[in-house]
Amino acid sequence: MTDHKKYSVVIAGGGSTFTPGFVLDLIKSQDKFPLSELKFYDNDAERQEKIAKAVEIIIKERAPQIKFSYTTDPKTAFTGVDFVMGSIRVGKYEMRNMDEKIPLKYGVMGQETTGPGGMAYGLRSIPAIIEIIDWMEEYSPNAWMINYSNTIAIVAEACRRLRPNARVINICDMPIDDMDRMAHICGLDSWHDIDFNYYGLNHFGWWKEVRNKKTGEDLMPKLKEYVKEHGYYVGGDYDKDTEASWIQTFKKVAEEYAIEPETLPNNYMQYYYFPKWEVENADPNHTRTDEILEHRQKIVFGECKRIVDAGTAEKNIWDIAGLHSEYIVDICHAIAFNTHEKFLANCTNNGAISNMDPDSVVEVPALFGADGIQPMATGEAGRFQRGLMMEQQTCEKLVVDAYVEHSYNKMLQALTLSKTVPDASIAKKILDEMMVVNKPYWPELK
Ligand code: NAD
Ligand code: LMR
């Protein structure tokens, strides 16, 4: 690679636990997606600095040609960039903890991006993402924002309505994780070896087709045989570092598949098919947030401190590529080099799922290139899937209504309609408690 332009990237949410892994993958991909500059932006200077000081050392040692800086000033952050990576968590883990634990008090599943927790998180994220889009448009009008800050379905619906022409693409890596498992189940190397047809909403979808990308072989029969016994659990070396709750999640897919055996489900369907089981199996005092604080967050910040103390990043825990960051680099590359590669995107339906509303957000395959994304037609959703999607999508739209109209009732309707909430009186109790703790982030709902 010689004369191609070099790119300038800003990571919004520089203090994210995913940032160092992403930086390492960016460095490894310099012949594919070359950078001139990398910036971090966060609204928590102290948290960001802990990651940035380690990244400074990593870049100095491995890619000194990349100019690196970090800031809390939007103008400095968003000026002169080609790509904005959205990796923020509004309210941080403190608020995710509330999203998970408040519903559980009332016997309702507590989860980051699904059910009442996902709606609360979505409502917190909307203004922050819109603000970042506006800064990007003001300071770097030709840039693209690749956003993976959750709750993606709600954020994408807000973007569709409030910033319809913005150069923002809302993506999710969860299907990649499932597809990488499918590849291994079929004896292939990675998700790159798989071609697919998939449709749904974010964290809510189904594979209609899975093929060997090179040979075109239909892999569905082989996968269905495997999945009905083991779900997407691969085992062996592949799963040696997989956390216990994720192993349970991948195994649970066997039961989800049994309900609708024409397609293969996204593993997040567990929350909608088995909400009662989720509650029974949850520890209301120790949820996924606690697991992450004890595991991923501790490891990431511990490793950053170790690097800073040692003054070198030789041999670090991110030297093995993560699916999440690898996927984002691939997407940037597709846009930068106009490759029209196929990835999943959360975008306006416009017929992509023929029997869903055109003006709704869906997650479907799309071709990624210099002009953004071209969603692909996926055909018709099955009756069962369509019913589920209509309900879930309406919840997501109601949350955006609640944001726009500052409407308590719309938010109450969103929670009441959720498949995970048994009735309106429980929805109200959860909402009233959530409103108190979310005061600094939500619009005032009247
Ligand atoms: P984290 O809490 O470790 O980091 C998020 C960072 O965002 C923090 O440093 C925080 O200070 C910062 N932040 C919060 N609000 C901000 C704002 N308004 N402006 C600027 N910075 C702000 O979070 P994490 O666990 O690393 O996750 C980051 C995001 O990525 C989350 O939204 C998470 O849900 C999402 N995620 C998405 C996918 C996907 O594929 N879609 C996968 C994993 C994680
Ligand atoms: C995260 O990694 O924070 C989530 O997006 C998924 C999870 O619960 O680990």
PDB file of N, CA and C in Angstrom, residues 246-331:
ATOM      1  N   TRP A 246     -22.078 -16.332  29.270  1.00  0.00           N
ATOM      2  CA  TRP A 246     -22.139 -16.412  27.798  1.00  0.00           C
ATOM      3  C   TRP A 246     -22.247 -17.860  27.334  1.00  0.00           C
ATOM      4  N   ILE A 247     -21.568 -18.764  28.047  1.00  0.00           N
ATOM      5  CA  ILE A 247     -21.682 -20.191  27.681  1.00  0.00           C
ATOM      6  C   ILE A 247     -23.144 -20.608  27.801  1.00  0.00           C
ATOM      7  N   GLN A 248     -23.758 -20.192  28.894  1.00  0.00           N
ATOM      8  CA  GLN A 248     -25.173 -20.510  29.094  1.00  0.00           C
ATOM      9  C   GLN A 248     -26.023 -19.920  27.944  1.00  0.00           C
ATOM     10  N   THR A 249     -25.708 -18.695  27.583  1.00  0.00           N
ATOM     11  CA  THR A 249     -26.430 -18.022  26.490  1.00  0.00           C
ATOM     12  C   THR A 249     -26.303 -18.800  25.178  1.00  0.00           C
ATOM     13  N   PHE A 250     -25.093 -19.203  24.837  1.00  0.00           N
ATOM     14  CA  PHE A 250     -24.906 -19.899  23.545  1.00  0.00           C
ATOM     15  C   PHE A 250     -25.569 -21.278  23.563  1.00  0.00           C
ATOM     16  N   LYS A 251     -25.564 -21.936  24.713  1.00  0.00           N
ATOM     17  CA  LYS A 251     -26.230 -23.246  24.804  1.00  0.00           C
ATOM     18  C   LYS A 251     -27.747 -23.100  24.714  1.00  0.00           C
ATOM     19  N   LYS A 252     -28.247 -22.032  25.284  1.00  0.00           N
ATOM     20  CA  LYS A 252     -29.694 -21.796  25.323  1.00  0.00           C
ATOM     21  C   LYS A 252     -30.296 -21.685  23.910  1.00  0.00           C
ATOM     22  N   VAL A 253     -29.464 -21.337  22.931  1.00  0.00           N
ATOM     23  CA  VAL A 253     -29.943 -21.192  21.543  1.00  0.00           C
ATOM     24  C   VAL A 253     -30.637 -22.472  21.063  1.00  0.00           C
ATOM     25  N   ALA A 254     -30.236 -23.630  21.600  1.00  0.00           N
ATOM     26  CA  ALA A 254     -30.880 -24.899  21.193  1.00  0.00           C
ATOM     27  C   ALA A 254     -32.388 -24.818  21.446  1.00  0.00           C
ATOM     28  N   GLU A 255     -32.762 -24.243  22.594  1.00  0.00           N
ATOM     29  CA  GLU A 255     -34.197 -24.143  22.933  1.00  0.00           C
ATOM     30  C   GLU A 255     -34.890 -23.075  22.095  1.00  0.00           C
ATOM     31  N   GLU A 256     -34.175 -22.021  21.761  1.00  0.00           N
ATOM     32  CA  GLU A 256     -34.773 -20.973  20.917  1.00  0.00           C
ATOM     33  C   GLU A 256     -35.027 -21.525  19.514  1.00  0.00           C
ATOM     34  N   TYR A 257     -34.042 -22.276  19.042  1.00  0.00           N
ATOM     35  CA  TYR A 257     -34.164 -22.863  17.697  1.00  0.00           C
ATOM     36  C   TYR A 257     -35.368 -23.801  17.618  1.00  0.00           C
ATOM     37  N   ALA A 258     -35.609 -24.552  18.698  1.00  0.00           N
ATOM     38  CA  ALA A 258     -36.702 -25.533  18.689  1.00  0.00           C
ATOM     39  C   ALA A 258     -38.065 -24.860  18.480  1.00  0.00           C
ATOM     40  N   ILE A 259     -38.168 -23.610  18.855  1.00  0.00           N
ATOM     41  CA  ILE A 259     -39.456 -22.910  18.737  1.00  0.00           C
ATOM     42  C   ILE A 259     -39.764 -22.548  17.279  1.00  0.00           C
ATOM     43  N   GLU A 260     -38.718 -22.225  16.518  1.00  0.00           N
ATOM     44  CA  GLU A 260     -38.932 -21.851  15.113  1.00  0.00           C
ATOM     45  C   GLU A 260     -37.794 -22.443  14.293  1.00  0.00           C
ATOM     46  N   PRO A 261     -37.916 -23.700  13.897  1.00  0.00           N
ATOM     47  CA  PRO A 261     -36.774 -24.394  13.276  1.00  0.00           C
ATOM     48  C   PRO A 261     -36.537 -24.111  11.785  1.00  0.00           C
ATOM     49  N   GLU A 262     -37.261 -23.141  11.216  1.00  0.00           N
ATOM     50  CA  GLU A 262     -36.992 -22.782   9.815  1.00  0.00           C
ATOM     51  C   GLU A 262     -35.746 -21.905   9.710  1.00  0.00           C
ATOM     52  N   THR A 263     -35.542 -21.097  10.750  1.00  0.00           N
ATOM     53  CA  THR A 263     -34.430 -20.133  10.739  1.00  0.00           C
ATOM     54  C   THR A 263     -33.511 -20.417  11.928  1.00  0.00           C
ATOM     55  N   LEU A 264     -32.394 -19.685  11.998  1.00  0.00           N
ATOM     56  CA  LEU A 264     -31.506 -19.784  13.171  1.00  0.00           C
ATOM     57  C   LEU A 264     -31.555 -18.440  13.907  1.00  0.00           C
ATOM     58  N   PRO A 265     -31.776 -18.470  15.234  1.00  0.00           N
ATOM     59  CA  PRO A 265     -32.003 -17.208  15.952  1.00  0.00           C
ATOM     60  C   PRO A 265     -30.721 -16.498  16.393  1.00  0.00           C
ATOM     61  N   ASN A 266     -30.788 -15.191  16.489  1.00  0.00           N
ATOM     62  CA  ASN A 266     -29.776 -14.407  17.207  1.00  0.00           C
ATOM     63  C   ASN A 266     -29.874 -14.824  18.670  1.00  0.00           C
ATOM     64  N   ASN A 267     -28.737 -14.962  19.336  1.00  0.00           N
ATOM     65  CA  ASN A 267     -28.790 -15.479  20.722  1.00  0.00           C
ATOM     66  C   ASN A 267     -29.599 -14.583  21.674  1.00  0.00           C
ATOM     67  N   TYR A 268     -29.801 -13.321  21.288  1.00  0.00           N
ATOM     68  CA  TYR A 268     -30.577 -12.427  22.170  1.00  0.00           C
ATOM     69  C   TYR A 268     -32.063 -12.798  22.222  1.00  0.00           C
ATOM     70  N   MET A 269     -32.508 -13.707  21.352  1.00  0.00           N
ATOM     71  CA  MET A 269     -33.926 -14.078  21.399  1.00  0.00           C
ATOM     72  C   MET A 269     -34.269 -14.750  22.731  1.00  0.00           C
ATOM     73  N   GLN A 270     -33.253 -15.214  23.450  1.00  0.00           N
ATOM     74  CA  GLN A 270     -33.539 -15.843  24.752  1.00  0.00           C
ATOM     75  C   GLN A 270     -34.346 -14.906  25.664  1.00  0.00           C
ATOM     76  N   TYR A 271     -34.065 -13.624  25.574  1.00  0.00           N
ATOM     77  CA  TYR A 271     -34.735 -12.686  26.492  1.00  0.00           C
ATOM     78  C   TYR A 271     -36.219 -12.517  26.159  1.00  0.00           C
ATOM     79  N   TYR A 272     -36.577 -12.770  24.904  1.00  0.00           N
ATOM     80  CA  TYR A 272     -37.973 -12.600  24.500  1.00  0.00           C
ATOM     81  C   TYR A 272     -38.748 -13.914  24.531  1.00  0.00           C
ATOM     82  N   TYR A 273     -38.068 -15.031  24.292  1.00  0.00           N
ATOM     83  CA  TYR A 273     -38.759 -16.320  24.334  1.00  0.00           C
ATOM     84  C   TYR A 273     -38.883 -16.825  25.780  1.00  0.00           C
ATOM     85  N   PHE A 274     -37.892 -16.516  26.609  1.00  0.00           N
ATOM     86  CA  PHE A 274     -37.847 -17.098  27.962  1.00  0.00           C
ATOM     87  C   PHE A 274     -37.664 -16.054  29.067  1.00  0.00           C
ATOM     88  N   PRO A 275     -38.457 -14.981  29.064  1.00  0.00           N
ATOM     89  CA  PRO A 275     -38.217 -13.946  30.086  1.00  0.00           C
ATOM     90  C   PRO A 275     -38.384 -14.474  31.519  1.00  0.00           C
ATOM     91  N   LYS A 276     -39.306 -15.404  31.693  1.00  0.00           N
ATOM     92  CA  LYS A 276     -39.545 -15.935  33.046  1.00  0.00           C
ATOM     93  C   LYS A 276     -38.309 -16.701  33.527  1.00  0.00           C
ATOM     94  N   TRP A 277     -37.770 -17.497  32.641  1.00  0.00           N
ATOM     95  CA  TRP A 277     -36.552 -18.269  32.949  1.00  0.00           C
ATOM     96  C   TRP A 277     -35.401 -17.316  33.280  1.00  0.00           C
ATOM     97  N   GLU A 278     -35.320 -16.212  32.531  1.00  0.00           N
ATOM     98  CA  GLU A 278     -34.248 -15.237  32.776  1.00  0.00           C
ATOM     99  C   GLU A 278     -34.318 -14.709  34.204  1.00  0.00           C
ATOM    100  N   VAL A 279     -35.534 -14.398  34.641  1.00  0.00           N
ATOM    101  CA  VAL A 279     -35.704 -13.843  35.991  1.00  0.00           C
ATOM    102  C   VAL A 279     -35.361 -14.914  37.028  1.00  0.00           C
ATOM    103  N   GLU A 280     -35.868 -16.120  36.803  1.00  0.00           N
ATOM    104  CA  GLU A 280     -35.614 -17.200  37.776  1.00  0.00           C
ATOM    105  C   GLU A 280     -34.124 -17.514  37.892  1.00  0.00           C
ATOM    106  N   ASN A 281     -33.408 -17.331  36.800  1.00  0.00           N
ATOM    107  CA  ASN A 281     -31.983 -17.656  36.818  1.00  0.00           C
ATOM    108  C   ASN A 281     -31.085 -16.465  37.149  1.00  0.00           C
ATOM    109  N   ALA A 282     -31.699 -15.311  37.409  1.00  0.00           N
ATOM    110  CA  ALA A 282     -30.881 -14.124  37.710  1.00  0.00           C
ATOM    111  C   ALA A 282     -30.649 -14.025  39.212  1.00  0.00           C
ATOM    112  N   ASP A 283     -29.516 -13.451  39.590  1.00  0.00           N
ATOM    113  CA  ASP A 283     -29.276 -13.107  40.987  1.00  0.00           C
ATOM    114  C   ASP A 283     -29.493 -11.599  41.071  1.00  0.00           C
ATOM    115  N   PRO A 284     -30.570 -11.161  41.737  1.00  0.00           N
ATOM    116  CA  PRO A 284     -30.879  -9.720  41.725  1.00  0.00           C
ATOM    117  C   PRO A 284     -29.793  -8.858  42.354  1.00  0.00           C
ATOM    118  N   ASN A 285     -28.878  -9.508  43.088  1.00  0.00           N
ATOM    119  CA  ASN A 285     -27.787  -8.734  43.697  1.00  0.00           C
ATOM    120  C   ASN A 285     -26.475  -8.847  42.938  1.00  0.00           C
ATOM    121  N   HIS A 286     -26.467  -9.652  41.902  1.00  0.00           N
ATOM    122  CA  HIS A 286     -25.226  -9.836  41.145  1.00  0.00           C
ATOM    123  C   HIS A 286     -25.587 -10.088  39.690  1.00  0.00           C
ATOM    124  N   THR A 287     -25.551  -9.028  38.906  1.00  0.00           N
ATOM    125  CA  THR A 287     -25.979  -9.124  37.508  1.00  0.00           C
ATOM    126  C   THR A 287     -24.761  -9.003  36.591  1.00  0.00           C
ATOM    127  N   ARG A 288     -25.030  -8.904  35.301  1.00  0.00           N
ATOM    128  CA  ARG A 288     -23.957  -8.836  34.296  1.00  0.00           C
ATOM    129  C   ARG A 288     -23.007  -7.649  34.568  1.00  0.00           C
ATOM    130  N   THR A 289     -23.561  -6.552  35.050  1.00  0.00           N
ATOM    131  CA  THR A 289     -22.699  -5.401  35.383  1.00  0.00           C
ATOM    132  C   THR A 289     -21.620  -5.807  36.378  1.00  0.00           C
ATOM    133  N   ASP A 290     -22.040  -6.521  37.424  1.00  0.00           N
ATOM    134  CA  ASP A 290     -21.054  -6.932  38.436  1.00  0.00           C
ATOM    135  C   ASP A 290     -19.991  -7.830  37.804  1.00  0.00           C
ATOM    136  N   GLU A 291     -20.461  -8.728  36.923  1.00  0.00           N
ATOM    137  CA  GLU A 291     -19.513  -9.621  36.241  1.00  0.00           C
ATOM    138  C   GLU A 291     -18.489  -8.833  35.452  1.00  0.00           C
ATOM    139  N   ILE A 292     -18.969  -7.788  34.734  1.00  0.00           N
ATOM    140  CA  ILE A 292     -18.041  -7.000  33.902  1.00  0.00           C
ATOM    141  C   ILE A 292     -17.082  -6.195  34.780  1.00  0.00           C
ATOM    142  N   LEU A 293     -17.618  -5.615  35.864  1.00  0.00           N
ATOM    143  CA  LEU A 293     -16.746  -4.832  36.747  1.00  0.00           C
ATOM    144  C   LEU A 293     -15.663  -5.731  37.355  1.00  0.00           C
ATOM    145  N   GLU A 294     -16.046  -6.983  37.659  1.00  0.00           N
ATOM    146  CA  GLU A 294     -15.083  -7.905  38.279  1.00  0.00           C
ATOM    147  C   GLU A 294     -14.147  -8.515  37.240  1.00  0.00           C
ATOM    148  N   HIS A 295     -14.604  -8.528  36.003  1.00  0.00           N
ATOM    149  CA  HIS A 295     -13.835  -9.243  34.976  1.00  0.00           C
ATOM    150  C   HIS A 295     -13.270  -8.251  33.947  1.00  0.00           C
ATOM    151  N   ARG A 296     -14.081  -7.924  32.909  1.00  0.00           N
ATOM    152  CA  ARG A 296     -13.525  -7.152  31.793  1.00  0.00           C
ATOM    153  C   ARG A 296     -12.951  -5.797  32.228  1.00  0.00           C
ATOM    154  N   GLN A 297     -13.730  -5.034  32.996  1.00  0.00           N
ATOM    155  CA  GLN A 297     -13.259  -3.690  33.355  1.00  0.00           C
ATOM    156  C   GLN A 297     -11.987  -3.752  34.196  1.00  0.00           C
ATOM    157  N   LYS A 298     -11.970  -4.709  35.120  1.00  0.00           N
ATOM    158  CA  LYS A 298     -10.802  -4.851  35.990  1.00  0.00           C
ATOM    159  C   LYS A 298      -9.571  -5.219  35.154  1.00  0.00           C
ATOM    160  N   ILE A 299      -9.756  -6.159  34.236  1.00  0.00           N
ATOM    161  CA  ILE A 299      -8.637  -6.611  33.392  1.00  0.00           C
ATOM    162  C   ILE A 299      -8.131  -5.457  32.526  1.00  0.00           C
ATOM    163  N   VAL A 300      -9.069  -4.740  31.888  1.00  0.00           N
ATOM    164  CA  VAL A 300      -8.663  -3.677  30.958  1.00  0.00           C
ATOM    165  C   VAL A 300      -7.909  -2.555  31.691  1.00  0.00           C
ATOM    166  N   PHE A 301      -8.490  -2.075  32.778  1.00  0.00           N
ATOM    167  CA  PHE A 301      -7.836  -0.967  33.488  1.00  0.00           C
ATOM    168  C   PHE A 301      -6.558  -1.438  34.194  1.00  0.00           C
ATOM    169  N   GLY A 302      -6.576  -2.686  34.653  1.00  0.00           N
ATOM    170  CA  GLY A 302      -5.373  -3.258  35.289  1.00  0.00           C
ATOM    171  C   GLY A 302      -4.238  -3.335  34.275  1.00  0.00           C
ATOM    172  N   GLU A 303      -4.564  -3.788  33.078  1.00  0.00           N
ATOM    173  CA  GLU A 303      -3.545  -3.941  32.030  1.00  0.00           C
ATOM    174  C   GLU A 303      -3.004  -2.564  31.600  1.00  0.00           C
ATOM    175  N   CYS A 304      -3.896  -1.573  31.529  1.00  0.00           N
ATOM    176  CA  CYS A 304      -3.437  -0.225  31.161  1.00  0.00           C
ATOM    177  C   CYS A 304      -2.465   0.303  32.216  1.00  0.00           C
ATOM    178  N   LYS A 305      -2.787   0.066  33.456  1.00  0.00           N
ATOM    179  CA  LYS A 305      -1.915   0.550  34.537  1.00  0.00           C
ATOM    180  C   LYS A 305      -0.567  -0.175  34.470  1.00  0.00           C
ATOM    181  N   ARG A 306      -0.619  -1.481  34.214  1.00  0.00           N
ATOM    182  CA  ARG A 306       0.614  -2.269  34.132  1.00  0.00           C
ATOM    183  C   ARG A 306       1.527  -1.719  33.026  1.00  0.00           C
ATOM    184  N   ILE A 307       0.907  -1.394  31.877  1.00  0.00           N
ATOM    185  CA  ILE A 307       1.682  -0.868  30.742  1.00  0.00           C
ATOM    186  C   ILE A 307       2.318   0.484  31.110  1.00  0.00           C
ATOM    187  N   VAL A 308       1.531   1.335  31.748  1.00  0.00           N
ATOM    188  CA  VAL A 308       2.038   2.661  32.115  1.00  0.00           C
ATOM    189  C   VAL A 308       3.175   2.515  33.142  1.00  0.00           C
ATOM    190  N   ASP A 309       2.979   1.652  34.136  1.00  0.00           N
ATOM    191  CA  ASP A 309       4.026   1.455  35.165  1.00  0.00           C
ATOM    192  C   ASP A 309       5.299   0.870  34.551  1.00  0.00           C
ATOM    193  N   ALA A 310       5.111  -0.069  33.616  1.00  0.00           N
ATOM    194  CA  ALA A 310       6.276  -0.721  33.007  1.00  0.00           C
ATOM    195  C   ALA A 310       6.918   0.167  31.945  1.00  0.00           C
ATOM    196  N   GLY A 311       6.161   1.126  31.433  1.00  0.00           N
ATOM    197  CA  GLY A 311       6.669   2.008  30.378  1.00  0.00           C
ATOM    198  C   GLY A 311       6.780   1.305  29.041  1.00  0.00           C
ATOM    199  N   THR A 312       6.207   0.090  28.940  1.00  0.00           N
ATOM    200  CA  THR A 312       6.218  -0.633  27.656  1.00  0.00           C
ATOM    201  C   THR A 312       4.963  -1.490  27.518  1.00  0.00           C
ATOM    202  N   ALA A 313       4.560  -1.686  26.256  1.00  0.00           N
ATOM    203  CA  ALA A 313       3.352  -2.492  26.004  1.00  0.00           C
ATOM    204  C   ALA A 313       3.710  -3.823  25.362  1.00  0.00           C
ATOM    205  N   GLU A 314       5.000  -4.161  25.475  1.00  0.00           N
ATOM    206  CA  GLU A 314       5.416  -5.448  24.912  1.00  0.00           C
ATOM    207  C   GLU A 314       4.606  -6.533  25.597  1.00  0.00           C
ATOM    208  N   LYS A 315       4.163  -7.492  24.867  1.00  0.00           N
ATOM    209  CA  LYS A 315       3.324  -8.581  25.400  1.00  0.00           C
ATOM    210  C   LYS A 315       2.142  -8.028  26.191  1.00  0.00           C
ATOM    211  N   ASN A 316       1.073  -7.710  25.512  1.00  0.00           N
ATOM    212  CA  ASN A 316      -0.119  -7.263  26.238  1.00  0.00           C
ATOM    213  C   ASN A 316      -1.297  -8.159  25.875  1.00  0.00           C
ATOM    214  N   ILE A 317      -2.370  -8.004  26.641  1.00  0.00           N
ATOM    215  CA  ILE A 317      -3.493  -8.945  26.497  1.00  0.00           C
ATOM    216  C   ILE A 317      -4.301  -8.735  25.222  1.00  0.00           C
ATOM    217  N   TRP A 318      -4.047  -7.655  24.498  1.00  0.00           N
ATOM    218  CA  TRP A 318      -4.850  -7.393  23.295  1.00  0.00           C
ATOM    219  C   TRP A 318      -4.162  -7.849  22.022  1.00  0.00           C
ATOM    220  N   ASP A 319      -3.022  -8.536  22.160  1.00  0.00           N
ATOM    221  CA  ASP A 319      -2.318  -8.931  20.948  1.00  0.00           C
ATOM    222  C   ASP A 319      -3.105  -9.948  20.130  1.00  0.00           C
ATOM    223  N   ILE A 320      -4.067 -10.604  20.772  1.00  0.00           N
ATOM    224  CA  ILE A 320      -4.938 -11.497  20.000  1.00  0.00           C
ATOM    225  C   ILE A 320      -6.166 -10.679  19.602  1.00  0.00           C
ATOM    226  N   ALA A 321      -6.421 -10.647  18.302  1.00  0.00           N
ATOM    227  CA  ALA A 321      -7.508  -9.795  17.791  1.00  0.00           C
ATOM    228  C   ALA A 321      -8.854 -10.193  18.373  1.00  0.00           C
ATOM    229  N   GLY A 322      -9.670  -9.200  18.672  1.00  0.00           N
ATOM    230  CA  GLY A 322     -11.027  -9.469  19.138  1.00  0.00           C
ATOM    231  C   GLY A 322     -11.984  -9.309  17.965  1.00  0.00           C
ATOM    232  N   LEU A 323     -13.060 -10.085  17.980  1.00  0.00           N
ATOM    233  CA  LEU A 323     -14.024 -10.005  16.883  1.00  0.00           C
ATOM    234  C   LEU A 323     -14.587  -8.598  16.740  1.00  0.00           C
ATOM    235  N   HIS A 324     -14.904  -7.996  17.904  1.00  0.00           N
ATOM    236  CA  HIS A 324     -15.559  -6.694  17.941  1.00  0.00           C
ATOM    237  C   HIS A 324     -14.762  -5.661  17.141  1.00  0.00           C
ATOM    238  N   SER A 325     -13.459  -5.542  17.486  1.00  0.00           N
ATOM    239  CA  SER A 325     -12.674  -4.487  16.853  1.00  0.00           C
ATOM    240  C   SER A 325     -12.317  -4.839  15.409  1.00  0.00           C
ATOM    241  N   GLU A 326     -12.104  -6.120  15.160  1.00  0.00           N
ATOM    242  CA  GLU A 326     -11.788  -6.572  13.807  1.00  0.00           C
ATOM    243  C   GLU A 326     -12.940  -6.176  12.850  1.00  0.00           C
ATOM    244  N   TYR A 327     -14.142  -6.342  13.355  1.00  0.00           N
ATOM    245  CA  TYR A 327     -15.343  -6.046  12.581  1.00  0.00           C
ATOM    246  C   TYR A 327     -15.417  -4.548  12.237  1.00  0.00           C
ATOM    247  N   ILE A 328     -15.102  -3.711  13.221  1.00  0.00           N
ATOM    248  CA  ILE A 328     -15.186  -2.264  12.994  1.00  0.00           C
ATOM    249  C   ILE A 328     -14.123  -1.815  11.988  1.00  0.00           C
ATOM    250  N   VAL A 329     -12.929  -2.386  12.093  1.00  0.00           N
ATOM    251  CA  VAL A 329     -11.879  -2.044  11.125  1.00  0.00           C
ATOM    252  C   VAL A 329     -12.334  -2.456   9.722  1.00  0.00           C
ATOM    253  N   ASP A 330     -12.938  -3.632   9.604  1.00  0.00           N
ATOM    254  CA  ASP A 330     -13.423  -4.097   8.291  1.00  0.00           C
ATOM    255  C   ASP A 330     -14.448  -3.121   7.707  1.00  0.00           C
ATOM    256  N   ILE A 331     -15.314  -2.617   8.572  1.00  0.00           N
ATOM    257  CA  ILE A 331     -16.357  -1.683   8.108  1.00  0.00           C
ATOM    258  C   ILE A 331     -15.730  -0.364   7.632  1.00  0.00           C
TER     259      ILE A 331
END
